[in-house]
Coordinates of C-alpha atoms in Angstrom, one line a residue:
X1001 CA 0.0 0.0 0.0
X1002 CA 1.6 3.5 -1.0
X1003 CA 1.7 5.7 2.3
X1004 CA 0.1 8.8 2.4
X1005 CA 2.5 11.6 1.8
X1006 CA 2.7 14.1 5.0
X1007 CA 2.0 17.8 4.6
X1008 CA 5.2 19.7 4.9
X1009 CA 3.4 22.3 6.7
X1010 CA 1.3 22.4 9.7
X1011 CA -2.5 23.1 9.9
X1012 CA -3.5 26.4 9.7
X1013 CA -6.7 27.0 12.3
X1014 CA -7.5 23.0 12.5
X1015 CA -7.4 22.5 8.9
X1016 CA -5.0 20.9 6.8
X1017 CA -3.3 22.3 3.9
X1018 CA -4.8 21.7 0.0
X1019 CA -2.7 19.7 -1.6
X1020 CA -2.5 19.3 -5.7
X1021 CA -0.7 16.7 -8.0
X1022 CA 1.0 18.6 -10.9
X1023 CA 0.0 16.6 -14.3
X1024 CA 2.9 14.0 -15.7
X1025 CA 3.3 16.3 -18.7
X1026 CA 2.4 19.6 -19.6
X1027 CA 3.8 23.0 -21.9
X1028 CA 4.2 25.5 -18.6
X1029 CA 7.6 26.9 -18.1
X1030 CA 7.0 27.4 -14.2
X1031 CA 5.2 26.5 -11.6
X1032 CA 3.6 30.3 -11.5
X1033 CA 2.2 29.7 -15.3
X1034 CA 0.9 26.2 -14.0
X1035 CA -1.0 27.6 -11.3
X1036 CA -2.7 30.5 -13.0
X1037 CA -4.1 28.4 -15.5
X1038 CA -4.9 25.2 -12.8
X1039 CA -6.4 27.9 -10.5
X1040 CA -8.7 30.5 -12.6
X1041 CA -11.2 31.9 -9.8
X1042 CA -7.6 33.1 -8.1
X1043 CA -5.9 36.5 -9.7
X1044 CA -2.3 35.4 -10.8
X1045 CA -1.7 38.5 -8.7
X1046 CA -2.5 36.9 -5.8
X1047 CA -0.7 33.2 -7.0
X1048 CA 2.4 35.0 -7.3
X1049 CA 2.3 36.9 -4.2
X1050 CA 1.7 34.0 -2.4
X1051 CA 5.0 32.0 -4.0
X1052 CA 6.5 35.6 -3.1
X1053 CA 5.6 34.7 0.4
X1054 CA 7.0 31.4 0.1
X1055 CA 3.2 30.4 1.1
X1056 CA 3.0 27.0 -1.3
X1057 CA 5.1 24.4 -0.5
X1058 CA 6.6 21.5 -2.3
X1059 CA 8.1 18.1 -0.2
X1060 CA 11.3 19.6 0.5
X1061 CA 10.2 23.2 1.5
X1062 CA 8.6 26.2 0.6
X1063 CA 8.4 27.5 -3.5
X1064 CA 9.3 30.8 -5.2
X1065 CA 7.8 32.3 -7.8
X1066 CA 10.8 31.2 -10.6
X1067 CA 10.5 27.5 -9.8
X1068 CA 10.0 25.4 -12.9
X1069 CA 7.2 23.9 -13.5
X1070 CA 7.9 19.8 -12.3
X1071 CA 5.9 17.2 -14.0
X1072 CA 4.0 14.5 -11.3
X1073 CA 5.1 16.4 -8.1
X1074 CA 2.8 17.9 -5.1
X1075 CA 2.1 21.1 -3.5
X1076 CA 0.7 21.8 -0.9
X1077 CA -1.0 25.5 0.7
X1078 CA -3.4 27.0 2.5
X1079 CA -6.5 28.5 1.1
X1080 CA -7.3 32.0 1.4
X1081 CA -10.0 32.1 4.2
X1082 CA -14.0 33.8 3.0
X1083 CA -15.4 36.6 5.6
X1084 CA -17.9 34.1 7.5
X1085 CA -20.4 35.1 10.2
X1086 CA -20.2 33.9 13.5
X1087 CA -22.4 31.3 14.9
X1088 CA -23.6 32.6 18.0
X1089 CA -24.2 28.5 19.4
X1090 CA -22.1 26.2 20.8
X1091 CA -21.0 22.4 20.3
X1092 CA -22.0 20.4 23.3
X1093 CA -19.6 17.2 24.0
X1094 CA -22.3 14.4 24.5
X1095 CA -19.4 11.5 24.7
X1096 CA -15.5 11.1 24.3
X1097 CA -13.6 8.4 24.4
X1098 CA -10.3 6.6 22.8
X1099 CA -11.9 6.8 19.6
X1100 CA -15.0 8.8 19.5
X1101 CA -16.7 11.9 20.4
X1102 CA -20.1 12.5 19.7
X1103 CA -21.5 15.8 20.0
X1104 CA -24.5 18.1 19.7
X1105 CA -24.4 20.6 16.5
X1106 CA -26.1 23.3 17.0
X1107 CA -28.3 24.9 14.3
X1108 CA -26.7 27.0 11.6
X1109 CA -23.2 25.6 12.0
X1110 CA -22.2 23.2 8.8
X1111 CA -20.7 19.9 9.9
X1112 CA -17.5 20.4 7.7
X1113 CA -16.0 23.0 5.3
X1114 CA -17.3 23.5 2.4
X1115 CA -17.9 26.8 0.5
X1116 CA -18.8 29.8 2.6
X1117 CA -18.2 27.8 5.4
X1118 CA -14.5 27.0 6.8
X1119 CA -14.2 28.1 10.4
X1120 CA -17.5 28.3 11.4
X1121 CA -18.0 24.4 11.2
X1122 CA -18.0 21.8 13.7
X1123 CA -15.0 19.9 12.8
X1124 CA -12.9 23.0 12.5
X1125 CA -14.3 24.2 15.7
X1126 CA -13.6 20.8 17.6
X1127 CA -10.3 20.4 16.1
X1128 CA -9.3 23.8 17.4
X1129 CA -11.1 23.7 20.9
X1130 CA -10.1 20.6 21.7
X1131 CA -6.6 20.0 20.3
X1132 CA -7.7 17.1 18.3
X1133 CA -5.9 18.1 14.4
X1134 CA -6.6 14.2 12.9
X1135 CA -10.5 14.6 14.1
X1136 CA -12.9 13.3 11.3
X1137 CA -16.4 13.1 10.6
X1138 CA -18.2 9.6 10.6
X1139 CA -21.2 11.1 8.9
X1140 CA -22.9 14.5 8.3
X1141 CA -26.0 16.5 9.2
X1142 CA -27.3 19.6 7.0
X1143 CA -26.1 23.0 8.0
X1144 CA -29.6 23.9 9.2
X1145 CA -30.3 20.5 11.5
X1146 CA -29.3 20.5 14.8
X1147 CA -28.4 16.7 16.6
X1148 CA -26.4 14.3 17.2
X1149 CA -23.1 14.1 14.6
X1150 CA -20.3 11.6 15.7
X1151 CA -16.3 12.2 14.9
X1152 CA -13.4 9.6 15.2
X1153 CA -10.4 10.5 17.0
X1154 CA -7.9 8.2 15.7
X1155 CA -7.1 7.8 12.2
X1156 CA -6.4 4.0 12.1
X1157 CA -10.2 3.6 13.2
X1158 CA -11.9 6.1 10.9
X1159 CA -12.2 3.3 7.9
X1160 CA -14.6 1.0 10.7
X1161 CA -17.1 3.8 12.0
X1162 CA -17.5 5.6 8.9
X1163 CA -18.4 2.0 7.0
X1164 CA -21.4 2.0 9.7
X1165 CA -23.1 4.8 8.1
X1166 CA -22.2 3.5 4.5
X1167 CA -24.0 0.0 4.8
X1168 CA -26.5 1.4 7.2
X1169 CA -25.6 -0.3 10.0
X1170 CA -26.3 2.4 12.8
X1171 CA -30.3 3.2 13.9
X1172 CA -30.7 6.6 13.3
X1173 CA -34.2 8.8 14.7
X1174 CA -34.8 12.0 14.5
X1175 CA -37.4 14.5 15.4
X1176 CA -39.4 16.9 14.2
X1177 CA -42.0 19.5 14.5
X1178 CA -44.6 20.3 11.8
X1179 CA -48.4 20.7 11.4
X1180 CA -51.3 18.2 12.4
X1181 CA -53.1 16.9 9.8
X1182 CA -55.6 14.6 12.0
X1183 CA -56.7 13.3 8.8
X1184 CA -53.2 11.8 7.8
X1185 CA -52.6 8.5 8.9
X1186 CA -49.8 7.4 11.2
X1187 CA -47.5 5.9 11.7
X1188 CA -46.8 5.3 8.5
X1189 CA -43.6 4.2 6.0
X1190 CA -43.3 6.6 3.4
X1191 CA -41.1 5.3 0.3
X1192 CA -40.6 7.4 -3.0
X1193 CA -37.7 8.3 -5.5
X1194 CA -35.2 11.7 -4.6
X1195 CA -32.8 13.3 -6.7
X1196 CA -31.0 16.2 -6.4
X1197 CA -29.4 17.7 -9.2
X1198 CA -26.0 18.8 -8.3
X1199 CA -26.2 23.1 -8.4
X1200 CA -29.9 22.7 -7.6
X1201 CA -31.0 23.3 -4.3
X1202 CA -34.0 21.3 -3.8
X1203 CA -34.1 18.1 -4.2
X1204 CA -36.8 16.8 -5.7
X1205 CA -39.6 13.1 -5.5
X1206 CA -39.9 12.0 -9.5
X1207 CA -41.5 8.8 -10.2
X1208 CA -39.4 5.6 -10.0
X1209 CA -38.3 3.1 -8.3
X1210 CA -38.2 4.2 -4.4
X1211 CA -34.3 5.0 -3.4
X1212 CA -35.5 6.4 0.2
X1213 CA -37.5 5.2 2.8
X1214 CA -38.9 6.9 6.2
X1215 CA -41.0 5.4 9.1
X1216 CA -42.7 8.3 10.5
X1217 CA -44.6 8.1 13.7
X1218 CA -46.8 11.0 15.8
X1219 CA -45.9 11.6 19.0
X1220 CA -48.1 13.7 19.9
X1221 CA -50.1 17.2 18.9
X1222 CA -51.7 20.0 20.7
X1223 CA -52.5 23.5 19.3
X1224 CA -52.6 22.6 15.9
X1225 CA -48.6 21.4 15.7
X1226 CA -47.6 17.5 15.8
X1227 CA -44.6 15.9 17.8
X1228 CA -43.1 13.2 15.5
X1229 CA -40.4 10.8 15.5
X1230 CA -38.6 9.7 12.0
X1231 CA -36.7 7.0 11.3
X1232 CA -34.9 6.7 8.0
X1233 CA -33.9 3.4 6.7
X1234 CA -32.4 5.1 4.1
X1235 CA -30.2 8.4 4.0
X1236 CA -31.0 10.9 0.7
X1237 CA -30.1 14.2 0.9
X1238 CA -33.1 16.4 2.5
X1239 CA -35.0 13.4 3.0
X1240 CA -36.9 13.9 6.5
X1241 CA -37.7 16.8 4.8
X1242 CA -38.8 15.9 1.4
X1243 CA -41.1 13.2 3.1
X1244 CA -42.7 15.2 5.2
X1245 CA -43.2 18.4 2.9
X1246 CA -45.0 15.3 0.6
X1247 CA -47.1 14.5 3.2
X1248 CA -48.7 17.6 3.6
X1249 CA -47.2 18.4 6.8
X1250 CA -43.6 20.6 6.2
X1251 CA -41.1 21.0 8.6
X1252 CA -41.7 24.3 10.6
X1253 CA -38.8 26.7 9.8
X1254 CA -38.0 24.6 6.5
X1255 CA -36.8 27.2 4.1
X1256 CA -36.9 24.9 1.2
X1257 CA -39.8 22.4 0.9
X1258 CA -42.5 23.2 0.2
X1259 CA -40.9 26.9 -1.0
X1260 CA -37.5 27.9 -1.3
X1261 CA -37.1 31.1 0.4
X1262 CA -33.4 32.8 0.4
X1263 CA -32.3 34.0 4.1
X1264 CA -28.9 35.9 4.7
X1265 CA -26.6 33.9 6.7
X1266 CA -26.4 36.3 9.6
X1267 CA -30.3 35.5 10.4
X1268 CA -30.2 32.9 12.9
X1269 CA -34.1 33.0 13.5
X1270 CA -36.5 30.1 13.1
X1271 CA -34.8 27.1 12.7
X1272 CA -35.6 24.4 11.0
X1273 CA -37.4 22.0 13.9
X1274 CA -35.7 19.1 13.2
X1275 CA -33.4 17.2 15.5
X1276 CA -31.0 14.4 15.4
X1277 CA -32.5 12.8 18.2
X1278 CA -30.2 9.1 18.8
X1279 CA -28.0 6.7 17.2
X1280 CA -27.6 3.3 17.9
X1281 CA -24.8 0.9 16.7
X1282 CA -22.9 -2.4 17.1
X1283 CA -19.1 -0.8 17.9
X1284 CA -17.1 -2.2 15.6
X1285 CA -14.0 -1.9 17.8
X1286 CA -15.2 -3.0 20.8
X1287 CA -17.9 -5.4 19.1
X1288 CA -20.2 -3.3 22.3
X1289 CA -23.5 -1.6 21.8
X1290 CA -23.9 2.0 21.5
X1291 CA -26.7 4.6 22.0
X1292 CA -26.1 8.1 22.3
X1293 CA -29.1 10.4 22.7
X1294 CA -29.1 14.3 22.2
X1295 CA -29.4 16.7 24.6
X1296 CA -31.4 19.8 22.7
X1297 CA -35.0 20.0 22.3
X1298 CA -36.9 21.8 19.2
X1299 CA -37.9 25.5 20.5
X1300 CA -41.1 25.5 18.9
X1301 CA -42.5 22.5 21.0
X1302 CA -41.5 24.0 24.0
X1303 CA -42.4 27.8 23.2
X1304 CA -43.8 28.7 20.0
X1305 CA -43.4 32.2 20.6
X1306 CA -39.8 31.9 21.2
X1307 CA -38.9 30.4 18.3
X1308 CA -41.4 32.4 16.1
X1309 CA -40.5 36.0 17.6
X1310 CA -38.1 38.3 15.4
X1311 CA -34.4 39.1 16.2
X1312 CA -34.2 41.7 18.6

């Protein structure tokens, strides 16, 4: 097995450099002329400054801006950071041991970079608050879903708990707040076909054969809202949502389904009322059982008003 070639520079607020493999062959004349064309949405202002500032680094050490261009090599550096907003929640430690930490996401805060958000993500957070660098995530949750999200510690185990989510092996329920149709009948498994078309936002239920599948159950309902539990046996993207939003009966705060309604990133009201509530598994380490519950609750069960009333 080829071993993993290490970064020759450190991580940069808990995340690791880029890295890129030069092509085997190519016409450029330097590593600068390279660049410029491999990298279009950066000004080859800025790619030279940052060879200037001896900022991108090959194995042996940092690079200047007349290095030639060298066929089948690696560079490595560090992205140039967007402006993010701060979110204004914390990341509650549910469990931690040799290998694992499970936590509780908060609303808002993406589970790993991507985009607009780099530092305002769990796993950059946790790697930086907790002085855990090699910290990986098992499996995700959206952005805008707050629950239970699981990390492995050590590298060498990474490959076993992140195959649990793969092959479905861990027992996930969520749950959720939304209207109460007392003419819909539950429980009930819902089953349909979802795609989502990569640049599109919403993902969509086309006829098909069924690729998801959700158990939903009603917990219980007062004052026109409903309590439920979800259980996906299956994990499309948006698919608690999709399911319910076809049911009739949308997730409160869902700014997608069954509209899609832009909101700036700095407005933290209303969240979507949906929860990862527990996960279950067989640990494949330890060969024990697991089950890790979540300590939030959805504001809008608990006080409508809360969650509904404007920022102040």
């Amino acid at each position: 097995m080829r071993r993993k070639l290490r970064p020759p520079l450190p991580p940069r607020h808990g995340l690791d450099p880029a890295r890129l493999k030069l092509p085997d062959e190519g016409p450029w004349r330097t590593l600068l002329e390279h660049l410029v064309e491999r990298l279009p949405r950066l000004e080859p202002d800025r790619i030279e400054q940052m060879l200037r500032e001896e900022r991108i680094f090959g194995q042996d050490g940092p690079l200047g801006v007349d290095t030639p261009f060298a066929p089948g090599t690696f560079i490595w550096f560090h992205r140039d950071l967007p402006d993010e907003v701060p979110v204004p929640f914390d990341v509650t430690v549910v469990h931690r041991d040799e290998h694992l930490l499970v936590v509780d996401k908060p609303h808002f805060l993406a589970t790993i970079p991507r985009g607009r958000h780099i530092l305002e993500t769990a796993l950059v957070r946790l790697r930086r608050e907790l002085g855990l660098p090699q910290l990986s995530p098992a499996h995700r949750l959206d952005r805008v879903t707050a629950g239970l999200v699981m990390f492995v510690i050590t590298p060498e185990t990474r490959g076993a708990y992140q195959t649990l989510f793969r092959d479905r092996k861990v027992r996930k329920e969520y749950e959720a707040i939304a209207p109460h149709d007392p003419a819909l009948r539950l429980p009930a498994t819902v089953r349909s076909r979802i795609v989502k078309e990569r640049g599109v936002l919403a993902a969509q239920e086309i006829p098909g054969e069924p690729n998801a599948e959700t158990y939903i159950e009603l917990l219980e309902h007062r004052d026109g809202l409903g309590r439920y539990r979800l259980t996906p046996a299956t994990g499309r993207t948006h698919q608690l949502r999709v399911h319910m939003n076809g049911l009739g009966v949308p997730i409160l705060g869902d700014t997608f389904y069954p509209d899609l309604t832009e909101t700036p990133l700095d407005d933290f009201t209303r969240p979507l009322q949906l929860l990862a509530k527990t996960l279950e598994f067989d640990d494949p380490v330890s060969g024990k059982p697991r089950r890790f519950s979540s300590g939030l609750a959805l504001r809008a069960w608990t006080s409508l008003e809360e969650w509904a009333a404007p920022p102040s």
